[in-house]
Coordinates of C-alpha atoms in Angstrom, one line a residue:
X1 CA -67.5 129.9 17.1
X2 CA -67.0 126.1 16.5
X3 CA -69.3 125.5 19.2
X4 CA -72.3 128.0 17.8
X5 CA -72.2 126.6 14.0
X6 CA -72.1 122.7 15.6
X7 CA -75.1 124.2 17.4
X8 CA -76.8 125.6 13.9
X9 CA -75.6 122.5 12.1
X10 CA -77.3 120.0 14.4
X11 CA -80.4 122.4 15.0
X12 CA -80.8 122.4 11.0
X13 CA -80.5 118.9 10.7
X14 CA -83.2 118.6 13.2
X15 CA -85.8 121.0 11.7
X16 CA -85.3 119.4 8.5
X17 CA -86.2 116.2 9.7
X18 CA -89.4 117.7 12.2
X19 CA -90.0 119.8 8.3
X20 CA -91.0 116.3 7.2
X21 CA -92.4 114.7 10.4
X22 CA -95.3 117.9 10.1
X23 CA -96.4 116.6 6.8
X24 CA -99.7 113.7 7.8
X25 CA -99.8 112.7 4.3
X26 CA -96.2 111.9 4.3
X27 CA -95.9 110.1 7.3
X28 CA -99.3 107.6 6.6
X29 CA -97.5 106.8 3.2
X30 CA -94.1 106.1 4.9
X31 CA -95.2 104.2 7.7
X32 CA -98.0 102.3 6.2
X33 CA -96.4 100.8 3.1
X34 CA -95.5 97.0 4.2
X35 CA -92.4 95.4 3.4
X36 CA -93.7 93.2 1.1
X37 CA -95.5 96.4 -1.2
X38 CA -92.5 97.7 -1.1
X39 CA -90.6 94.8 -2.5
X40 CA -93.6 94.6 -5.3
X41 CA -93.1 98.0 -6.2
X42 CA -88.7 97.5 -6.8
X43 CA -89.8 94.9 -9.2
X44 CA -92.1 96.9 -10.9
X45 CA -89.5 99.7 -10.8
X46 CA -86.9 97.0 -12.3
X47 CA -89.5 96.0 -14.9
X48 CA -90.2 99.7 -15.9
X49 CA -86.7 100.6 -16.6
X50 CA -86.0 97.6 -18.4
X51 CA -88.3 98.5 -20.5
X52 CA -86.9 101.7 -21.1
X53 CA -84.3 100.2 -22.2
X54 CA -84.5 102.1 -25.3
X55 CA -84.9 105.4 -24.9
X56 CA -82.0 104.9 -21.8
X57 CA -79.5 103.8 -25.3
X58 CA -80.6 106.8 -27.4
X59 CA -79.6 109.3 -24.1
X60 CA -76.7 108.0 -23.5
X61 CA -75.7 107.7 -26.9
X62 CA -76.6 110.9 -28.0
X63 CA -74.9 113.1 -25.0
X64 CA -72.0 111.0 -26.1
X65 CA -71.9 112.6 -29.5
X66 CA -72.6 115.9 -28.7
X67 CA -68.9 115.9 -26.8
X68 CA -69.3 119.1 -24.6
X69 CA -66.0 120.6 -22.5
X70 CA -66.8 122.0 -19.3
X71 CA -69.2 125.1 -19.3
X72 CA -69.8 125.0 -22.8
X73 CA -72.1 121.9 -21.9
X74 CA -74.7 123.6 -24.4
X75 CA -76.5 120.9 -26.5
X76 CA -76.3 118.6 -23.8
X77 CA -78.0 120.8 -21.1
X78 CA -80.7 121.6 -24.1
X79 CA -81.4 118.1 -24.7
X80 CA -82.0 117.3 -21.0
X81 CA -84.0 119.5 -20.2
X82 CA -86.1 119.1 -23.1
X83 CA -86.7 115.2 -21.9
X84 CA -87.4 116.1 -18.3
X85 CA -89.8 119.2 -19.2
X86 CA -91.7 116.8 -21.7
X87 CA -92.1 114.8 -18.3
X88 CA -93.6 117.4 -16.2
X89 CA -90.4 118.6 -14.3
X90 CA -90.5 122.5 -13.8
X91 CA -86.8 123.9 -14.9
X92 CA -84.8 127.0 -13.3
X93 CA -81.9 127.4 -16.1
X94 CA -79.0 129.0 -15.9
X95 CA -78.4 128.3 -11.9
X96 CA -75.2 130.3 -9.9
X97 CA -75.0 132.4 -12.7
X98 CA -73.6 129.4 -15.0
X99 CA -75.3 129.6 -18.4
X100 CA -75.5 125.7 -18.3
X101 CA -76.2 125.0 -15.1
X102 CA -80.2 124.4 -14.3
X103 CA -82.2 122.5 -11.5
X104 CA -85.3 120.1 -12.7
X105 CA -88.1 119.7 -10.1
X106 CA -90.8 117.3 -9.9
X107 CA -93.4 116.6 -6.8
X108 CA -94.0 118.3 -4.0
X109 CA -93.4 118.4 0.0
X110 CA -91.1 116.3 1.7
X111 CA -88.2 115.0 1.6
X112 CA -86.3 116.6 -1.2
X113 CA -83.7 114.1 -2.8
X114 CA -81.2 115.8 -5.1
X115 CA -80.1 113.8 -7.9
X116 CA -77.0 114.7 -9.9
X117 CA -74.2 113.8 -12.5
X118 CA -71.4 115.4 -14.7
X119 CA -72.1 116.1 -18.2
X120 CA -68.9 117.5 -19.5
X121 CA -66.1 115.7 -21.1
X122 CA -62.2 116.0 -21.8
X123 CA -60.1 117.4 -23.9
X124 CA -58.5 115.8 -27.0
X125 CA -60.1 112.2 -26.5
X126 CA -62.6 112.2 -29.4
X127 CA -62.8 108.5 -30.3
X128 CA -65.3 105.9 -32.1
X129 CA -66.8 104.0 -29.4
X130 CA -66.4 100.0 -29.6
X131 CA -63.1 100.3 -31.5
X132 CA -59.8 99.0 -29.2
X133 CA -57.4 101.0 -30.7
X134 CA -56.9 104.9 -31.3
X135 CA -59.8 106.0 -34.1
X136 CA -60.4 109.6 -33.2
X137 CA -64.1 111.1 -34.6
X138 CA -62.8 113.9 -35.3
X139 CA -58.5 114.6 -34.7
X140 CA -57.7 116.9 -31.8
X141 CA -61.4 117.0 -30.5
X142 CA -62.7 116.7 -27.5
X143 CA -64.9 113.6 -26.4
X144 CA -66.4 111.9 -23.7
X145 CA -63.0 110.0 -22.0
X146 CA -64.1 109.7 -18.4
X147 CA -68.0 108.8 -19.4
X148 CA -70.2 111.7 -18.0
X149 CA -72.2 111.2 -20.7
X150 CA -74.0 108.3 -19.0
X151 CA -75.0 109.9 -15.4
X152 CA -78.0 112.0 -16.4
X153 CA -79.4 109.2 -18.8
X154 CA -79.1 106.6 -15.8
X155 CA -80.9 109.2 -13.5
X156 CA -83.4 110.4 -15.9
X157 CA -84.2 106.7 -16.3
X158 CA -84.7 106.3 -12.5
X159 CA -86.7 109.3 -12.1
X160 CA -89.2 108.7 -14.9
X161 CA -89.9 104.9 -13.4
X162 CA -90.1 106.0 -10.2
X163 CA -92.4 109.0 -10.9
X164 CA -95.2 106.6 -12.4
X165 CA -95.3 104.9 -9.2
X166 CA -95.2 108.0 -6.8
X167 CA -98.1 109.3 -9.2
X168 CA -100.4 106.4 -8.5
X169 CA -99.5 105.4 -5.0
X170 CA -99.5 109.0 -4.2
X171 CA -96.1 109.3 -2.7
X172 CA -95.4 112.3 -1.6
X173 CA -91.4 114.2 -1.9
X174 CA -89.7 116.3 -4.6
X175 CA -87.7 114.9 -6.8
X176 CA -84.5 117.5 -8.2
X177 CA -82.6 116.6 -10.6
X178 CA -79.2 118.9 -11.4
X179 CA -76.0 118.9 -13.4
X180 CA -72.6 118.7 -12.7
X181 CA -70.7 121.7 -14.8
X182 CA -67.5 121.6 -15.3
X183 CA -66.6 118.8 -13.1
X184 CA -63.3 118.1 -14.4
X185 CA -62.5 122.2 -13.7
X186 CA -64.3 121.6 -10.2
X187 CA -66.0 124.6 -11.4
X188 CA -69.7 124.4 -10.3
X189 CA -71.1 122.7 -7.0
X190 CA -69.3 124.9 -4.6
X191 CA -71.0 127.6 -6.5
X192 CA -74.3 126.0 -6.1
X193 CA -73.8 125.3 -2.2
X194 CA -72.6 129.0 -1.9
X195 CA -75.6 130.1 -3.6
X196 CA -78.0 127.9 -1.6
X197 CA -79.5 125.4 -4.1
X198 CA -78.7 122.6 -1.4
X199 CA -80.1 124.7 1.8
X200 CA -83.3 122.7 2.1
X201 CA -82.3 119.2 0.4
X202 CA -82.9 116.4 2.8
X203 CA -80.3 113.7 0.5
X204 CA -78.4 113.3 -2.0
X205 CA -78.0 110.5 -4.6
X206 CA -75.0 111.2 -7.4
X207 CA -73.9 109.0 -10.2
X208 CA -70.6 108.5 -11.9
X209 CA -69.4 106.1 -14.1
X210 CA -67.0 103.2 -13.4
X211 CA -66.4 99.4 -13.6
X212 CA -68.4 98.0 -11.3
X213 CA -71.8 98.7 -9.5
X214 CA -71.0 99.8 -5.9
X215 CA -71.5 102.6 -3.3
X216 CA -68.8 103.8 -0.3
X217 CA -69.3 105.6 2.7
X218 CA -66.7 107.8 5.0
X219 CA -63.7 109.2 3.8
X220 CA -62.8 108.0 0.4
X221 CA -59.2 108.6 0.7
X222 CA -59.1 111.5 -2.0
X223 CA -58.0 114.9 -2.0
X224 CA -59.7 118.5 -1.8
X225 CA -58.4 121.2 -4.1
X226 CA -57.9 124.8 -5.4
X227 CA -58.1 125.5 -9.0
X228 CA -56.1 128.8 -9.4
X229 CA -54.7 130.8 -12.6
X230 CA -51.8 133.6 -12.1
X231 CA -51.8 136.2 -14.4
X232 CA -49.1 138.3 -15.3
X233 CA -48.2 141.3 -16.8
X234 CA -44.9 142.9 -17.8
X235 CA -43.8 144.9 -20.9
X236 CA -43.7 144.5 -24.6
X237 CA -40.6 145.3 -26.3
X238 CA -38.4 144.2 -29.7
X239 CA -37.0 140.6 -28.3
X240 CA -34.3 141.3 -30.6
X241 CA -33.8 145.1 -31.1
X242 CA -34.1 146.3 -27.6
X243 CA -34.7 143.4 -25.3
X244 CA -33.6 145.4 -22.0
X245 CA -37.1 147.9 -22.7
X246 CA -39.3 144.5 -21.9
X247 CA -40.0 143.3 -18.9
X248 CA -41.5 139.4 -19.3
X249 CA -44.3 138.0 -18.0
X250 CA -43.3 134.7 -19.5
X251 CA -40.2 134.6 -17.3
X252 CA -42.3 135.5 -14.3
X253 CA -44.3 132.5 -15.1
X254 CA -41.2 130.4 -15.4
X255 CA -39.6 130.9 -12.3
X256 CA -43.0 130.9 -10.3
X257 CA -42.9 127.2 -11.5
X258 CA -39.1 126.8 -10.8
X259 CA -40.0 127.8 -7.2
X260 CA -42.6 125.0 -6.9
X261 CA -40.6 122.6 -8.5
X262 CA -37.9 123.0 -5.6
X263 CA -40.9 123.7 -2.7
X264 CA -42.4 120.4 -3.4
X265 CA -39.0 118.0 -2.1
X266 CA -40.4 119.7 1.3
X267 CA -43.8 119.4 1.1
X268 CA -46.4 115.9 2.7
X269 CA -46.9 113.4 0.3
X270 CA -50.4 113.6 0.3
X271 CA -49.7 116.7 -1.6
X272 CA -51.0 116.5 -5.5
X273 CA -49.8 119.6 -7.5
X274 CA -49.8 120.5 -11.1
X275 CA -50.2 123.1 -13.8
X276 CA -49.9 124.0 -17.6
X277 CA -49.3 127.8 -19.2
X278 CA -52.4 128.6 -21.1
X279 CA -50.7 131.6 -22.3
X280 CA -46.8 131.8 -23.0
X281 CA -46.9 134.6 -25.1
X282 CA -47.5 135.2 -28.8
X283 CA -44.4 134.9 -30.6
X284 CA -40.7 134.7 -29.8
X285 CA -39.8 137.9 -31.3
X286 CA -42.0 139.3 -29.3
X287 CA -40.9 140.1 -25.1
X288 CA -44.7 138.9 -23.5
X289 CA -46.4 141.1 -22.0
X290 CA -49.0 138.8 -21.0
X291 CA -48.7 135.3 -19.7
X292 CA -50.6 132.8 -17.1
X293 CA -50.2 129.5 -15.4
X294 CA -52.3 127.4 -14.1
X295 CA -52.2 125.5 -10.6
X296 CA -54.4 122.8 -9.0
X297 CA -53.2 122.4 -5.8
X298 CA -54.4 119.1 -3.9
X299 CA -54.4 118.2 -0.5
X300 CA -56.0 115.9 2.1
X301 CA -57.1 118.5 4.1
X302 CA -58.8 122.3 4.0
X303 CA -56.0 123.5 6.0
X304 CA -53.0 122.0 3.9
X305 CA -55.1 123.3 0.6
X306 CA -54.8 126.8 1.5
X307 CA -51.3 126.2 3.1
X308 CA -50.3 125.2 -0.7
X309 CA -52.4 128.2 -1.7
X310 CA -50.9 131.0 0.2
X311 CA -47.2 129.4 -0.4
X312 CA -48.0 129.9 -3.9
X313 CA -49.2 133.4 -4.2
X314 CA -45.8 134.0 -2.1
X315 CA -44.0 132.5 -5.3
X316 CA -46.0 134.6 -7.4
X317 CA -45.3 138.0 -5.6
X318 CA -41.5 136.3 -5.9
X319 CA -41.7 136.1 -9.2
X320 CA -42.8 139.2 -10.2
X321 CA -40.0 140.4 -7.9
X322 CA -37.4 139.1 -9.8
X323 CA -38.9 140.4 -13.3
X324 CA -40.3 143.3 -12.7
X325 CA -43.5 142.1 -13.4
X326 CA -47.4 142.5 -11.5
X327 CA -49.4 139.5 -10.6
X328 CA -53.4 138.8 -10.4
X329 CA -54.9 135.8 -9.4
X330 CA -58.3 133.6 -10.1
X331 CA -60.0 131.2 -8.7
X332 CA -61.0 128.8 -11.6
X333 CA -62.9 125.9 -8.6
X334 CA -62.8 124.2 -6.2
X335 CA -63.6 120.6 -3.9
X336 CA -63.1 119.3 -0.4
X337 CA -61.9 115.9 0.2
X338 CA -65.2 113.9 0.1
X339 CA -67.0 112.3 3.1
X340 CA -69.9 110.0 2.1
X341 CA -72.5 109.4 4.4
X342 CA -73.0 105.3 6.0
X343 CA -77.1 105.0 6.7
X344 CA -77.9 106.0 2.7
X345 CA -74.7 104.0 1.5
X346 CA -75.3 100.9 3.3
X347 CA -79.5 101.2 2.0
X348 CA -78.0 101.8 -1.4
X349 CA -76.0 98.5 -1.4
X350 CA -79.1 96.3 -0.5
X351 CA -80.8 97.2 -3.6
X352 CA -77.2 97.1 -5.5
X353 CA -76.9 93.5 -4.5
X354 CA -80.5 92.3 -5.5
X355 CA -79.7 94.1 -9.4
X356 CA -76.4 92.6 -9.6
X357 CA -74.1 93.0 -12.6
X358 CA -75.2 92.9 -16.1
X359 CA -74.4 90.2 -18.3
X360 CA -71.5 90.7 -20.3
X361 CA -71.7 89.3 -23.8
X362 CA -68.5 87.2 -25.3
X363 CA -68.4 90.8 -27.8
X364 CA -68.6 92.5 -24.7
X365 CA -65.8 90.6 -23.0
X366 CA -63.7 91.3 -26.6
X367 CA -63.7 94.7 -26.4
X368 CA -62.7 94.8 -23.0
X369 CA -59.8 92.6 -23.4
X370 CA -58.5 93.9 -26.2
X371 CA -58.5 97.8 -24.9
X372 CA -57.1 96.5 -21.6
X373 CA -54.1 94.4 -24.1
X374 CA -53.8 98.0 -26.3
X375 CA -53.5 100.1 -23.1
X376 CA -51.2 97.8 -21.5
X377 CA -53.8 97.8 -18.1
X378 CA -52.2 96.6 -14.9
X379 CA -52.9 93.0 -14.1
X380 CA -54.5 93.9 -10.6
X381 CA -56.0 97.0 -9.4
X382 CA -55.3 99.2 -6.3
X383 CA -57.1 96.6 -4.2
X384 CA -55.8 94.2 -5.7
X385 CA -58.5 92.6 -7.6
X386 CA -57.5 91.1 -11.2
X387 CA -58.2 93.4 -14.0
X388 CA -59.6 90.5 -17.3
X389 CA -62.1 92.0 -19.2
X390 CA -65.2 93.5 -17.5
X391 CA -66.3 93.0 -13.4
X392 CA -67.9 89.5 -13.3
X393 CA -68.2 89.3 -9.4
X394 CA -70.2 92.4 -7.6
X395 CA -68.3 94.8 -5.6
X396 CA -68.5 94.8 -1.9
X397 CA -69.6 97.4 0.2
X398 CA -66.5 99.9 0.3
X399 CA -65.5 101.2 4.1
X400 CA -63.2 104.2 4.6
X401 CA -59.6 104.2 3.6
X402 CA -57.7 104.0 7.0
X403 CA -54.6 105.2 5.3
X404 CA -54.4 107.1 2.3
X405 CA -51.7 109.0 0.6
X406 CA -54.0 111.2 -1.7
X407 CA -55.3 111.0 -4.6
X408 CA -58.2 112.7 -7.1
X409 CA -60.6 115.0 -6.0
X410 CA -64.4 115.2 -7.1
X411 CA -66.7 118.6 -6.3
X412 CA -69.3 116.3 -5.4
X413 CA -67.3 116.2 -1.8
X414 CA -68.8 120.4 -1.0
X415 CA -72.5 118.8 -1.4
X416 CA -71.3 115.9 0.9
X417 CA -70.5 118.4 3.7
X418 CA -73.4 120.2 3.5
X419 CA -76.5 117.5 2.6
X420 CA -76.2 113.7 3.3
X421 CA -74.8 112.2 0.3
X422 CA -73.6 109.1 -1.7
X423 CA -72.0 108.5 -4.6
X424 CA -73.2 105.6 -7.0
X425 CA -70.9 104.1 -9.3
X426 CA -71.8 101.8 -11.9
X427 CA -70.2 99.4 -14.5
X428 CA -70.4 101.4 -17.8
X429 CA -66.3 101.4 -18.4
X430 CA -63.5 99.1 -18.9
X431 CA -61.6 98.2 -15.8
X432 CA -57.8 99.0 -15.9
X433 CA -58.0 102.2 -18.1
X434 CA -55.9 105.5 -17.5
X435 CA -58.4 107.7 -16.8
X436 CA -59.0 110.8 -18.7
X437 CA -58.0 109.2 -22.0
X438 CA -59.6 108.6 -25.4
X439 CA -59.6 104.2 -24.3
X440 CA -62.3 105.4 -21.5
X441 CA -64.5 106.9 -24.4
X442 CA -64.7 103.3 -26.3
X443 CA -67.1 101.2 -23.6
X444 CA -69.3 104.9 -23.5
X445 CA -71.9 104.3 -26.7
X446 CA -71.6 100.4 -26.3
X447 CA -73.9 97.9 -25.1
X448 CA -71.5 97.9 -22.3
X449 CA -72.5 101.4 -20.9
X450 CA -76.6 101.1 -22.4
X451 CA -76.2 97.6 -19.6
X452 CA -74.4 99.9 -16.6
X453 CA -76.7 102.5 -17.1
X454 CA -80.1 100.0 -16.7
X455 CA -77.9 98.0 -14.1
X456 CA -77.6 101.5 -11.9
X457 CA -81.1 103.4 -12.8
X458 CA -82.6 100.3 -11.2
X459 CA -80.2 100.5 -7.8
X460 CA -81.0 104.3 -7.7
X461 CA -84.7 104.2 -8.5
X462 CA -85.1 101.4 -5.5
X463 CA -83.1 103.4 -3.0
X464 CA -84.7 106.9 -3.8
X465 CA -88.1 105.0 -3.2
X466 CA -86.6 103.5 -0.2
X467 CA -85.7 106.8 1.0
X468 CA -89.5 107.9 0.5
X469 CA -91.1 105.9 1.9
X470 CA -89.1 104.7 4.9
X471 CA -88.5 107.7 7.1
X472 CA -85.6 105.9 9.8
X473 CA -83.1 106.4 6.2
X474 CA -82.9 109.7 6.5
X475 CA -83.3 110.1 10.4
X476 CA -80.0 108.4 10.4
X477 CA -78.6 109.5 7.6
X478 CA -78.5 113.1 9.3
X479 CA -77.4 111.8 12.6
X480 CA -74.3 110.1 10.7
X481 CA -74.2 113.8 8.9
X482 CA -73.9 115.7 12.4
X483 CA -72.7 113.4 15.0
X484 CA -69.9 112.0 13.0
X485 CA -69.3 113.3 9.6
X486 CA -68.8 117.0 10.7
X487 CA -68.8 116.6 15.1
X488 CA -65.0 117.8 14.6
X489 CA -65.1 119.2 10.8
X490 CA -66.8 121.8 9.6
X491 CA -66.9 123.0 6.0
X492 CA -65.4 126.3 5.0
X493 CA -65.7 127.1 1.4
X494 CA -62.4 127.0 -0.5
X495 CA -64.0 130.2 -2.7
X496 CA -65.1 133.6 -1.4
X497 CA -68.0 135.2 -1.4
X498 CA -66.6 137.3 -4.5
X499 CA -65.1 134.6 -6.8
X500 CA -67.3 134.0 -10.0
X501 CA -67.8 130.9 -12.0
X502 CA -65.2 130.7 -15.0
X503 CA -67.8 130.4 -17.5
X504 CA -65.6 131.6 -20.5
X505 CA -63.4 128.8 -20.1
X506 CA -63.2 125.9 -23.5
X507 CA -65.3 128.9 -25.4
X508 CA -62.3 128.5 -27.9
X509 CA -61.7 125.0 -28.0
X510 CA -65.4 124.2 -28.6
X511 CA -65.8 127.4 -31.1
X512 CA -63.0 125.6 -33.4
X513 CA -64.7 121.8 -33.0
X514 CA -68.4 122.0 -32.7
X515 CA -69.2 122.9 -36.1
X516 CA -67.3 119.9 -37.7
X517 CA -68.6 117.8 -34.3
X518 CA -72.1 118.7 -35.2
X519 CA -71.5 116.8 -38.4
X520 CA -71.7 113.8 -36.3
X521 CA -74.4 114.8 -33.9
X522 CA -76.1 110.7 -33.4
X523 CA -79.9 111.1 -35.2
X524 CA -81.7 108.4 -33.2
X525 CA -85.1 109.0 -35.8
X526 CA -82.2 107.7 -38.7
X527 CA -80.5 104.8 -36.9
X528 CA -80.8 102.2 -34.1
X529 CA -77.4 103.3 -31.9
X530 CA -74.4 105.6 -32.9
X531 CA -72.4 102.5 -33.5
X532 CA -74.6 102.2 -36.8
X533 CA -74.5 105.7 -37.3
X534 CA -71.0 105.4 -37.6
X535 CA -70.7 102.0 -39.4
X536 CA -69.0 100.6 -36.3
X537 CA -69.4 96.6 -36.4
X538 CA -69.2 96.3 -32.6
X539 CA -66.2 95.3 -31.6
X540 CA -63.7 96.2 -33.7
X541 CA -60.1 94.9 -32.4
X542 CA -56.9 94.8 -34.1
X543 CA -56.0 91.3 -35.5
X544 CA -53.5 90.2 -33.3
X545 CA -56.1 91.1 -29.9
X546 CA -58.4 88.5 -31.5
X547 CA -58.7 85.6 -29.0
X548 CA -56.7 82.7 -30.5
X549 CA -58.8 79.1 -31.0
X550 CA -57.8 76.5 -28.3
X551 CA -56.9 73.0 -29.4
X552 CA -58.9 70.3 -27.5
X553 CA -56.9 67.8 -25.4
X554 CA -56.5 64.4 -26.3

């Protein structure tokens, strides 16, 4: 069996390369464009998108207010699409049967390039962006804390640049541009690889938002995972009048989590596992009849994943055992511990050292201190690199983690194992943040992101062009994907052919927030940047995280 797929891996990889060689038009432009056009044309790509500067502000800023949790990704999706229609790009909405989910194609023939970011944000981390301290919007809401509301403004500002020039020079290849759902759920992409969206994509370019502009190939040292929820059901009854007629479903849930608790003293330490109880019951006088938890279970391999999968639907069936209780369980997403492929990354870096980083202004350089001084940020990172204010020297070209004890997982990883694909990350956020927290919403409607974004729409408009119009990219860029990447692993989906996307998820948290969010809904026709909308005097520190004045010497 292992044998036959290799065999219908490789041969697939191979007819989607000769699917490009059998295009003449494609192959004069690719191997007649001389090095030194295409060096004129980055510039002019570089030039283009700084001067869409702009418009790339009023994107990012204004997916930043709308604030969307994962599926509900509404007003974001809308806005989008209506930029990239107005452009010319045909759009199939509602893709893998996720109301917010569409593809948006431009061009024709080959090679296809997919180009994706997440759009959705995180709960409870509404905050004014370019103040250092906590300054919720709106209390209790949710907001943009990791940054995905700067991917799709950075690739829509590549796309757009590098369409003008693939219009005039008559380039051919098709442009698609798609969303990341529900990322921090892991919701979507394995639904969109199930449901063939990738089948006859020759590359993959994703964005995501960090501290520094840099790319990474091989195994990135993180975790795949399995989002599950356990449902329970048991028996209603008087909690105080006749508590021996109920049978609780809370309690089931309970000593499920008991049984983890102890299981994990015997489990790898690559292991990552965690879970809340959406539903606990209603009220205490009350015996629940009705209660769920919910699991992520996070490993460094397919194998261990389900391992930590099956041990815990063995807990389940224990629990219900010892309550009298029924279980069900769901599938809520999924991801694969990521492998990203070397040819495109190491193409990608040339054009990310000739950007280079922005330049940081002293205000810049203010607010980053003085979130990194609120937050009490480390003084080094994991690599050890000092963490002072924003990334002033460019990040090197990252090689695979020879060792790695786990970590965070990404969705982006089931594209990886089925398309050639790299992740670009670019400096729109503070170094030496938590992570998932209001302090990595300040940097996100700042000049600080407006400069990542221009900074990484210029690296990914100069490597998609690269990868049009210089055909040995993607020739090894699929013999890394099958000799190497997936010569010993293959990729077997985490869901079934069964499990449906869990598009209901946040509808309550965003039905209680949006219409007081909507309230603050940036009007880019009324002001200049959100900051101004907001009356934000950029930056806004506490007193005491003012730099002090230094004395001269004598």
């Amino acid at each position: 069996m292992k044998n036959n797929f290799t065999f219908v891996r490789r041969v697939l990889g191979v007819a989607g390369l000769l699917g490009a060689l059998a295009l003449p038009q494609q192959v004069a432009a690719q191997a007649t464009m001389s090095p030194a056009k295409l060096e004129a044309l980055k510039k002019e790509l570089a030039v283009e998108i700084d001067k869409q500067q702009k418009a790339t502000q009023q994107m990012v800023d204004m997916v930043f207010s709308f604030g969307e949790l994962g599926f509900q990704e509404t007003e974001t999706s809308r806005y989008l699409t209506g930029i990239l229609k107005k452009n010319g790009f045909t759009i199939e909405q509602g893709i893998a049967g996720i109301p917010t989910a569409w593809v948006a194609k431009w061009g024709s023939g080959k090679p296809v390039i997919a180009i994706g970011s997440d759009i959705d944000c995180i709960p409870k981390a509404s905050q004014k962006p370019g103040v250092a301290y906590h300054d919720p919007i709106i209390e209790g809401a949710p907001g943009h804390g990791e940054g995905h509301n700067s991917g799709q403004p950075l690739n829509v500002t590549a796309v757009l640049a590098l369409k003008k020039i693939m219009e005039r020079e008559k380039i051919p290849g098709t442009l698609m541009l798609w969303p990341g759902v529900a990322e921090e759920q892991l919701g979507a992409k394995a639904y969109f690889v199930r449901d063939g969206y990738f089948k006859n994509v020759d590359a993959c370019i994703f964005t995501h938002v960090g501290d520094n502009l840099g790319v990474s190939y091989g195994d990135g040292g993180g975790n795949g995972m399995i989002s599950v929820k356990f449902n329970f059901d048991g028996q209603a009854a008087h909690s105080a009048g006749a508590p021996w007629r109920g049978r609780s479903a809370l309690d089931a849930v309970e000593l499920m989590d008991i049984g983890w608790n102890f299981h994990r003293e015997h489990m790898e330490v690559t292991q990552r596992s965690h879970y809340v109880i959406p539903d606990g019951g209603d009220q205490p006088n009350v015996v629940p009849s009705k209660a769920s938890v919910w699991y992520y279970f996070r490993d460094r391999t397919y194998p261990k994943i389900i391992q930590m999968y099956d041990d815990a639907k063995k807990m389940a069936q224990g629990a219900t055992l010892m309550t009298n209780t029924t279980v069900t369980h769901e599938v809520m997403g999924s991801a694969w511990p990521g492998h990203m492929n070397k040819p495109v990354a190491e193409a990608m870096y040339q054009n990310i050292r000739a950007v280079g980083l922005p330049t940081w202004s002293a205000d810049d350089q203010v607010l980053a201190r003085a979130i990194q001084k609120e937050m009490k940020a480390p003084k080094t990172d994991r690599r050890n690199k000092p963490i002072d204010g924003l990334a002033m020297k460019l990040d090197t070209l990252t090689k695979p983690d020879e060792f790695s004890i786990g970590g965070g997982s990404d969705d982006i990883a089931d594209i990886s194992w089925n398309v050639p694909t790299v992740v670009l990350r670019y400096p729109a956020n503070i170094p030496g943040l938590p992570g998932h927290h209001w302090s990595n919403a300040v940097s996100m409607a700042t000049p600080i992101a407006h400069k990542g974004v221009t900074a990484g729409a210029k690296a990914e408009a100069m490597t998609l062009l690269d990868m049009l119009v210089k055909p040995e990219i993607l020739k090894d860029a699929w013999t890394y994907f099958n000799e190497v990447q997936t010569k010993d692993t293959k990729y077997t989906p985490l869901i079934s052919a069964t499990d449906k996307p869990a598009i209901k998820l946040n509808e309550g948290i965003m039905a209680e927030f949006r219409p007081e969010m909507k309230k603050y809904y940036y009007n880019p026709a009324k002001y200049k940047t959100y900051l101004e909308q907001l009356g934000i005097k950029y930056p806004m520190v506490k007193p005491e995280s003012e730099p002090k004045a230094v004395s001269g010497g004598q």
